[in-house]
Every structure is written in C-alpha cells, then in structure tokens.
Amino acid sequence: MCGITGGWWPGRPATLDERLAQALAAMDRRGPDDRGYMLYPGSSGVTALGHTRLSIIDLSAAGHQPMESQGKSVSIVFNGEIYNYRELRAELEPLGYRFVSGSDTEVLLAAWRQWGRACLPRLVGMFAFVVFDSVRGTLTCVRDAFGIKPFFYTREQGGFLFASEVAAIKALKQERVQLNWQRAYDYLVHADYDSGAHSFFDGVLHLLPGHLVELDLASGALGEPQRWWSPRIEERGDLSFADATEQLREHFLASVRLHLRSDVPLGAALSGGIDSSAVVCAMRHIEPDLPINTFSYIADGSSVSEEVWVDLVNQHVGAQPHKITVGGAELARDLEDMIIAQGEPFGSTSIYAQYRVFQLAREHGITVTLDGQGADELLAGYNGYPGPRLHSLLDNGELQRAWKFLDAWAEWPGRSRMSGVKHAIAHMTSGKLHDLLRRMGGAYSAASWINSDLLRERGISCGFPHTVPLHNERGRRVVEELAIALTQRGLPALLRHGDRNSMRFSVESRVPFLTTDMADLLLSMPEHYLISDAGETKHVFRAAMRGIVPDEILDRRDKIGFETPEYAWLRTMSNTIRDWLKVDLGLPFLDQAEILKEFDLIMQGKKRFSWQVWRWINFCRWYEISFR
C-alpha cells in the first residue's frame, strides 16, 4: 500500500525535481517507509515516476520503487497488493523470469512484460499502477476492477500528471486548481459524489474502476480510457441453491486466505454486522491459531450501538477486542485533519467513526486490517433492493409472486409496503417523470441557499445526476443495480472513505469480498438466491456461512451499519459550526447567510434534521482548506 505520482512533460519544467519531492511529501502517510523517483528523458519529453512505500510484502530494500525490468526497458510504480503473487510467480519462472526479491511488485512487472494488459484478469488484488515502456514509447495507467486504490490524472500545458491523491496533483501542477462547480452542486443538493470520472477539482479526473488509459509519448496524445473489466449479469441456469452456497463458501474462504498474506501484523475492522463478522470468523476458521485483533467503533449509550454483536463475535473466535467511543468534541478537534485526509467532501459523520477505528489499529501496532466492504453491493444488502426486485418479477409476469414478496419484505424492521411500492415506482420510471416523482417525494427541491439560475447560466445541470446502466436485461434488475453500485454510485465513495482514512494512519485496509471471481459468481445467480422470497437479504451468503459465523449474527433482521449519533454530535459543537459556516467563501452561487439561518432553525428543533447539515459543514470547511 503506497502512493504513486509522476507524469510526462514535452519540455522539462525548471522546478520538476522540487515539485516531485513536494508531491511525494504530500503522500507521506501513504508510504512512510521509503520514497523515491526517477526521471526518464527522451526525444519527445521527460517522464517521471515517483513512489512512497508502506512495506507490507518483502520489507527489504529490494521492494524499492520505481522498479525497472532487467534490461531497464520497462519501469513501474505500483500502489496496492497482488495477493496471488506467489501463484503468478510460479507461472512466470518456467517462462524464464528470474526474481531477486520476494515482492509482489516484481511479479506484477514480469506479468505485464509477459502478458501485457491480458495479465489484468489474472490478478487477485487491489491496485493502481503506471508502466513506462521506453521501447513502445507509452505510459500506461491501470486501476483495479472495483477502484479500491485511487488514481487521479490531469492535463496541463500539453503534459500529463498523475497521482494517488489530489494533494500530489496540486503539488505537480504549475497552475492553481479550481473548483468544479458541477460536482459542488451535485454534492450539496443531491448528496452525489465519487460517481463518475470528474473530481471536485476542475479538470482533475478519476481513472474509473476497471479501466486503463494510455499516453503516446511521441505525440503526447492521451487515448480514451478503456474498460478492462465489467460486471457480467447473465444468469446461470445450472446452479442449484445448494451448489451456489457451496461455491460461495469456497470462494469466500479462498479469498480471505489470500488476503491474510502479510509480512506485518494484521487485524480486522469489526462492526458487528454480518459482513465484518464473516471476515473475522473466516480468519479463525482458516487459521485456528492466528492471533486476531479486532477494532470497533461503539456508539456508547446510543440506540445505534452494535456492541452486543461485536462482543459475541470476539468471544466466538477468541479475538483480542479494541473499542473506541467518540463524541462531538473529538469530531470538532479532528475534523480538519480528516477533511485533509479525505481530500474531497464526503457523506456523513460515519466516516469519522471509521477514521478513529483505523487510528486505533495503528496505535496497537497493526499495519493491515481486513474489512467487510463491498458485501452489500455484491449480495443485495442494505434494504434488499425492493424496487429492482419487484421490477424483475413484473418483467417476468410474476404478479402474484411480486405481491407476496412485497408483503414478506415489508415485515422486516424499518420497512413498509408503501416504501416498497415507492421504491418500485422510482425504479420503473426515468427522465423527467423520475425527477418529478423525486421532487414530489421530497428527495430534493429548489434550495433557497443556492443560486440555481446562476449555475444554469454557467452550464451546470441542476437535475438529479443519473447513472448510465451497464446492462438492460429484463428480469435481472437487481443484479443490474448491483453492477451500477459496484462501479458507479455507491461503492466507489465507500472505498474512497476507507482508503483515505486507513492511509491517514499508514494502515492497509483489505476487502476480501471484492474479487472479480466473487463478483462473477454472485451476479450470475438467480436473484432470489440473493434476496429470498421472504425478503431476507444476503440469502445465499447467510447459508454459506452456517457453521462458521454464529447463528445469532446470521439470523439478524436489523441493519445498523456504521452509524453515528450525528444530530447529537453536531448539536454539541453548534457554536463551532456557526463560525465555520460564517467564513466568506466568495462563491457566488452559495448564500451562506441563508445556510446559517437554516442551520439555526434545525439546531433549535424548528426544522427537520437531515444529512444536508453535514454537507454544508463539510463543503464549507473543505473549500476553505483546499482553496484558501
């Protein structure tokens, strides 16, 4: 787990070395163990590759990057882990490759030389890497299938810049970054972020999950990003529920086994839900004698506390528990540091709870943690995707089954028949009708604190930002929605939170649910394997984990997640928040006086509390820090 940066310039900037050093320093916490960069002058310009290292596999100097092939024709900088590097190495050695280190980076470099981009489906891991090929005259940038590891890039004065974080991009750029007004509006009004290629910084792009992009160094032309992996949703007709359960169990245990490979101490983030509990219990199942340290956020004295479930799992596996409780004063103390670590605005205070969990892990000497992230998006968790499921059943003409599903689904805590119907209607409409229904339901409306007319004059779209379906297959609406959640709106934001929070404390966060093999298996299953006709989410996974995870966890009907008592926290720091909101940001589309008025009404209990409050706070503090 590291940080990478660099780029290509048609003419070498006079301050290039200084800027590269600053870019690496900006990512010091991503890689505190080693850093370095190399310059590769050529007839068409100069290429730079830089790297900061957090040593996880092969802690020796042999893992230093940038790493070059034996003939120095190919060089690489790599952020992430290739968990099946030993198996790949065993394939490559008979082909004539000789290895001088035990690092996965050297294996990745050899795999790229041998198979080129065809090596990507062979990789089990999380990664963002850049390969400089001096013979072909190319710079190839690659991001893993789910976007677990970040990758930003931009063009400037004919050059090309890249980095793991925007802070490093800002250090490399000669011009100041500017706010992306469209992203600001989408976040503030619609709570949408990290759902596409555009960042909050104008002209700075994300390389999307499962994509690569190549720069031709002779011409300086940047090709269009190409998708190297995409979720497939075609249903298999040869898979009984028993077979699906067994295959999923084997896949999951094999993935956890690979994710346990480490040369440094590791632990697990444990929330008490099914997903993180399954990871911890699988660790014990695979390694009966492994010392397991778990790290948990506890909402002390709150109705959203999961401590009873955390304790149950820790006792079941004999883990050493570590818990953290936090309050509003601590949030006020740490908020600026967390905003700097995240780099861009984010959704709610639950991200702070995660931030403190990673801090706790580091304080106890843990460098690697395993996490349950991604399970909801693969297994149709959360509220069970009732809209898409009803849509699928109606596609197939199964009216009676749809009614029975709605009736059973509504019996679970926090659900109702009416909400299920609303979800279905929302999913089955599109365009202006969809936007109208959202407004009628109170999802969003013209806000008094934002100047929509001015934004429209600047070409900003003020409608709800829609995603582009990867598929349109009747009867497969749930897995179609999961494919979107995995690659567009949903998981990318959650993975960003986890990456930045863990890297803030130089901790590597691993997510064993997120492998392409697991995704291909789960998204090929009949939808009622994922959501049972009784409305049970993660149906097949609960069955697969019987005998490994305690039944009390598998039979849970509630869904708390990583929640925090947000309103209580914010009320304790309302005076501090008012000071933050009063700072003049100089943004003509934002009426800060109106925001303050709305905030006071909410804090006085005269208006309903919503996560909108957090977005005001987060955006205003982030903007002041980023552009002051």
XYZ file of C-alpha atoms in Angstrom, residues 272-592:
321
model
C -20.859 -6.459 14.398
C -22.798 -6.816 11.146
C -22.877 -9.966 9.020
C -20.119 -8.880 6.619
C -17.317 -7.907 9.000
C -18.304 -10.739 11.337
C -17.972 -13.220 8.482
C -14.482 -11.933 7.706
C -13.348 -12.302 11.328
C -14.904 -15.750 11.703
C -13.375 -16.876 8.394
C -9.968 -15.748 9.647
C -10.373 -18.028 12.651
C -11.735 -20.893 10.522
C -8.717 -20.714 8.210
C -6.060 -20.052 10.871
C -7.079 -21.711 14.172
C -4.001 -20.394 15.978
C -3.841 -16.907 14.423
C -3.821 -14.049 16.961
C -6.784 -11.873 15.940
C -7.087 -8.244 16.977
C -10.395 -6.550 16.180
C -11.125 -2.823 16.121
C -14.617 -1.460 16.604
C -16.473 1.827 16.908
C -19.065 1.748 19.700
C -21.882 4.313 19.773
C -21.878 4.319 23.577
C -25.315 4.697 25.167
C -26.998 5.040 21.756
C -29.765 3.060 20.087
C -27.413 2.500 17.144
C -24.777 0.739 19.240
C -23.671 -2.673 17.949
C -21.536 -3.578 20.961
C -23.525 -6.685 21.851
C -22.860 -8.152 18.391
C -19.197 -7.139 18.459
C -18.764 -8.890 21.803
C -20.488 -12.014 20.505
C -18.102 -12.352 17.564
C -14.999 -11.612 19.624
C -15.970 -14.292 22.126
C -16.759 -16.782 19.363
C -13.300 -16.522 17.765
C -11.278 -15.693 20.868
C -10.153 -12.319 19.486
C -8.479 -9.502 21.360
C -11.030 -6.658 21.147
C -10.176 -2.961 20.884
C -13.018 -0.423 21.033
C -13.358 3.287 20.532
C -16.169 5.637 21.538
C -16.212 9.204 20.272
C -18.154 12.413 20.739
C -18.832 15.794 19.205
C -15.846 17.494 20.841
C -13.491 14.954 19.308
C -15.125 15.385 15.910
C -14.576 19.157 16.159
C -10.937 18.529 17.110
C -10.225 16.106 14.262
C -12.478 17.394 11.503
C -9.884 19.477 9.678
C -7.374 16.632 9.726
C -9.997 14.229 8.383
C -11.048 16.634 5.639
C -7.414 16.987 4.572
C -7.022 13.204 4.626
C -10.176 12.641 2.547
C -9.182 15.292 0.005
C -12.770 15.870 -1.161
C -16.178 16.270 0.542
C -17.891 13.152 1.869
C -21.262 11.951 3.065
C -21.709 11.757 6.818
C -20.066 11.544 10.239
C -19.924 7.737 9.973
C -16.677 8.372 8.099
C -15.292 9.859 11.309
C -16.079 6.685 13.224
C -14.109 4.759 10.607
C -11.263 7.279 10.836
C -10.969 6.618 14.567
C -11.064 2.826 14.080
C -8.007 2.997 11.819
C -6.294 5.307 14.278
C -6.973 2.748 16.995
C -5.497 -0.049 14.871
C -2.315 1.923 14.285
C -1.982 2.746 17.977
C -1.926 -1.004 18.657
C 0.797 -1.724 16.095
C -1.445 -3.109 13.341
C -0.453 -2.280 9.754
C -3.033 -4.367 7.825
C -6.763 -4.758 8.511
C -9.418 -6.845 6.783
C -12.832 -5.255 6.240
C -16.287 -6.327 5.033
C -16.674 -3.521 2.494
C -18.390 -4.422 -0.783
C -20.605 -7.220 0.531
C -23.799 -5.143 0.409
C -23.177 -4.271 -3.239
C -22.481 -7.895 -4.194
C -25.147 -9.595 -2.076
C -28.055 -7.131 -2.381
C -27.787 -5.962 1.202
C -28.954 -2.664 2.717
C -32.776 -2.703 2.430
C -32.843 -5.575 -0.061
C -33.252 -3.561 -3.280
C -37.079 -3.891 -3.254
C -37.629 -1.653 -6.276
C -35.389 -3.602 -8.664
C -36.616 -6.958 -7.285
C -40.264 -6.071 -7.831
C -39.340 -4.746 -11.287
C -37.714 -8.076 -12.156
C -40.740 -10.053 -11.019
C -43.081 -7.812 -13.006
C -40.788 -8.148 -16.051
C -41.372 -11.883 -15.837
C -45.123 -11.519 -15.407
C -44.997 -12.950 -11.882
C -47.636 -10.659 -10.385
C -48.670 -12.951 -7.544
C -45.062 -13.637 -6.566
C -44.336 -9.901 -6.646
C -47.223 -9.204 -4.273
C -46.126 -11.963 -1.891
C -42.552 -10.665 -1.968
C -43.701 -7.131 -1.162
C -45.836 -8.442 1.707
C -42.970 -10.505 3.165
C -40.324 -7.837 2.571
C -42.412 -5.265 4.459
C -42.426 -7.420 7.615
C -38.739 -6.737 8.259
C -37.705 -3.896 10.632
C -37.650 -0.415 9.103
C -39.713 -1.404 6.054
C -43.309 -0.971 4.920
C -45.472 -1.907 1.955
C -45.768 1.733 0.963
C -41.995 2.247 0.930
C -41.617 -0.885 -1.192
C -44.167 0.423 -3.698
C -42.381 3.784 -3.822
C -39.059 2.051 -4.476
C -40.630 0.080 -7.318
C -42.212 3.138 -8.940
C -38.950 5.068 -8.667
C -37.042 2.216 -10.281
C -39.508 1.777 -13.128
C -39.561 5.440 -14.171
C -36.893 7.564 -15.810
C -36.113 11.009 -17.162
C -38.311 13.981 -16.272
C -41.003 11.778 -14.733
C -38.434 10.240 -12.390
C -37.185 13.699 -11.365
C -40.766 14.894 -10.803
C -41.548 11.941 -8.551
C -38.370 12.539 -6.550
C -39.378 16.164 -6.014
C -42.917 15.171 -5.010
C -41.406 12.745 -2.504
C -39.239 15.475 -1.028
C -35.962 13.966 -2.273
C -34.822 17.359 -3.454
C -36.208 20.769 -4.271
C -35.015 24.213 -5.257
C -32.989 25.318 -2.244
C -33.163 28.904 -1.011
C -29.456 28.810 -0.142
C -28.205 28.070 -3.653
C -28.497 30.213 -6.798
C -29.662 27.690 -9.394
C -30.222 30.378 -12.048
C -26.580 31.453 -11.879
C -25.460 27.842 -12.060
C -27.583 27.197 -15.133
C -26.051 30.262 -16.792
C -22.665 28.641 -16.229
C -23.878 25.456 -17.929
C -24.385 23.497 -14.711
C -27.018 20.770 -14.846
C -29.358 21.151 -11.876
C -31.224 17.883 -12.345
C -30.533 14.729 -10.400
C -27.291 13.153 -11.732
C -28.344 9.866 -13.292
C -26.099 6.865 -13.734
C -25.719 5.057 -17.042
C -26.878 1.422 -16.830
C -24.237 -1.093 -17.884
C -26.989 -3.545 -18.851
C -30.699 -3.533 -19.597
C -31.877 -7.089 -19.125
C -35.452 -7.921 -18.226
C -35.798 -9.980 -15.085
C -32.271 -9.067 -13.922
C -32.967 -5.641 -12.453
C -31.384 -6.360 -9.063
C -28.031 -7.530 -10.411
C -28.172 -4.691 -12.940
C -28.486 -2.289 -9.990
C -25.674 -4.079 -8.143
C -23.403 -3.642 -11.165
C -24.071 0.112 -11.003
C -23.486 0.184 -7.241
C -20.179 -1.652 -7.676
C -18.762 0.646 -10.340
C -20.606 3.972 -10.245
C -22.816 5.297 -7.444
C -22.282 3.627 -4.080
C -19.193 1.525 -3.586
C -16.644 3.967 -5.139
C -17.436 6.543 -2.438
C -17.210 3.957 0.350
C -13.885 2.688 -0.943
C -12.558 6.250 -1.089
C -13.504 6.794 2.548
C -11.743 3.599 3.578
C -8.619 4.218 1.537
C -8.068 7.783 2.754
C -8.918 7.034 6.391
C -6.657 3.985 6.551
C -3.817 5.722 4.724
C -4.072 8.676 7.096
C -2.686 6.305 9.732
C -0.473 4.265 7.364
C -2.753 1.241 7.643
C -3.550 -1.015 4.689
C -7.267 -1.832 4.510
C -8.069 -5.052 2.641
C -11.514 -6.008 1.336
C -11.739 -9.768 0.668
C -15.310 -9.625 -0.688
C -14.082 -7.639 -3.680
C -12.604 -10.077 -6.172
C -13.733 -10.436 -9.771
C -14.283 -14.172 -9.272
C -16.649 -13.454 -6.380
C -18.486 -10.808 -8.403
C -18.815 -13.061 -11.455
C -20.245 -15.852 -9.305
C -22.709 -13.761 -7.319
C -24.000 -11.669 -10.229
C -24.694 -14.840 -12.214
C -27.020 -16.284 -9.570
C -30.823 -16.186 -9.761
C -31.942 -13.052 -7.947
C -33.924 -14.939 -5.303
C -30.642 -16.505 -4.141
C -29.527 -13.014 -3.135
C -32.887 -11.727 -1.830
C -35.167 -14.536 -0.740
C -38.887 -14.511 -1.437
C -39.241 -13.869 2.300
C -37.345 -10.574 1.917
C -34.118 -11.822 3.508
C -31.031 -10.007 2.200
C -27.747 -11.823 1.532
C -29.749 -15.047 1.487
C -27.139 -17.307 -0.116
C -24.277 -15.867 1.934
C -26.071 -16.446 5.229
C -26.493 -20.063 4.171
C -22.845 -20.324 3.082
C -21.588 -19.098 6.463
C -23.584 -21.546 8.621
C -21.167 -23.335 10.923
C -18.545 -20.580 10.587
C -20.437 -17.498 11.833
C -22.689 -17.693 14.921
C -26.353 -18.228 14.048
C -27.318 -15.179 16.132
C -25.355 -12.986 13.681
C -26.622 -14.739 10.555
C -30.226 -14.508 11.725
C -30.104 -10.751 12.429
C -33.029 -8.905 10.908
C -31.878 -5.362 11.687
C -29.348 -3.341 9.701
C -27.492 -0.622 11.572
C -24.261 -0.296 9.639
C -21.535 2.128 10.631
C -23.955 4.722 12.045
C -23.220 7.539 14.439
C -25.490 9.733 16.590
C -24.919 12.551 14.123
C -27.522 15.040 15.336
C -26.334 14.769 18.957
C -22.717 15.253 17.896
C -23.462 18.309 15.796
C -25.593 19.933 18.483
C -22.692 19.763 20.952
C -20.498 21.678 18.501
C -23.104 24.062 17.058
C -21.191 27.214 18.055
C -18.045 25.947 16.327
C -20.082 25.037 13.249
C -21.612 28.514 13.078
C -18.112 30.001 12.993
C -17.169 27.672 10.142
C -20.296 28.491 8.149
C -19.753 32.248 8.585
C -16.346 32.248 6.842
C -16.887 34.013 3.497
C -16.032 31.519 0.748
C -16.640 34.015 -2.053
C -18.762 31.550 -4.042
C -21.489 33.481 -5.887
C -23.846 30.503 -6.125
C -23.880 29.870 -2.361
C -25.947 32.034 0.034
C -24.134 31.461 3.313
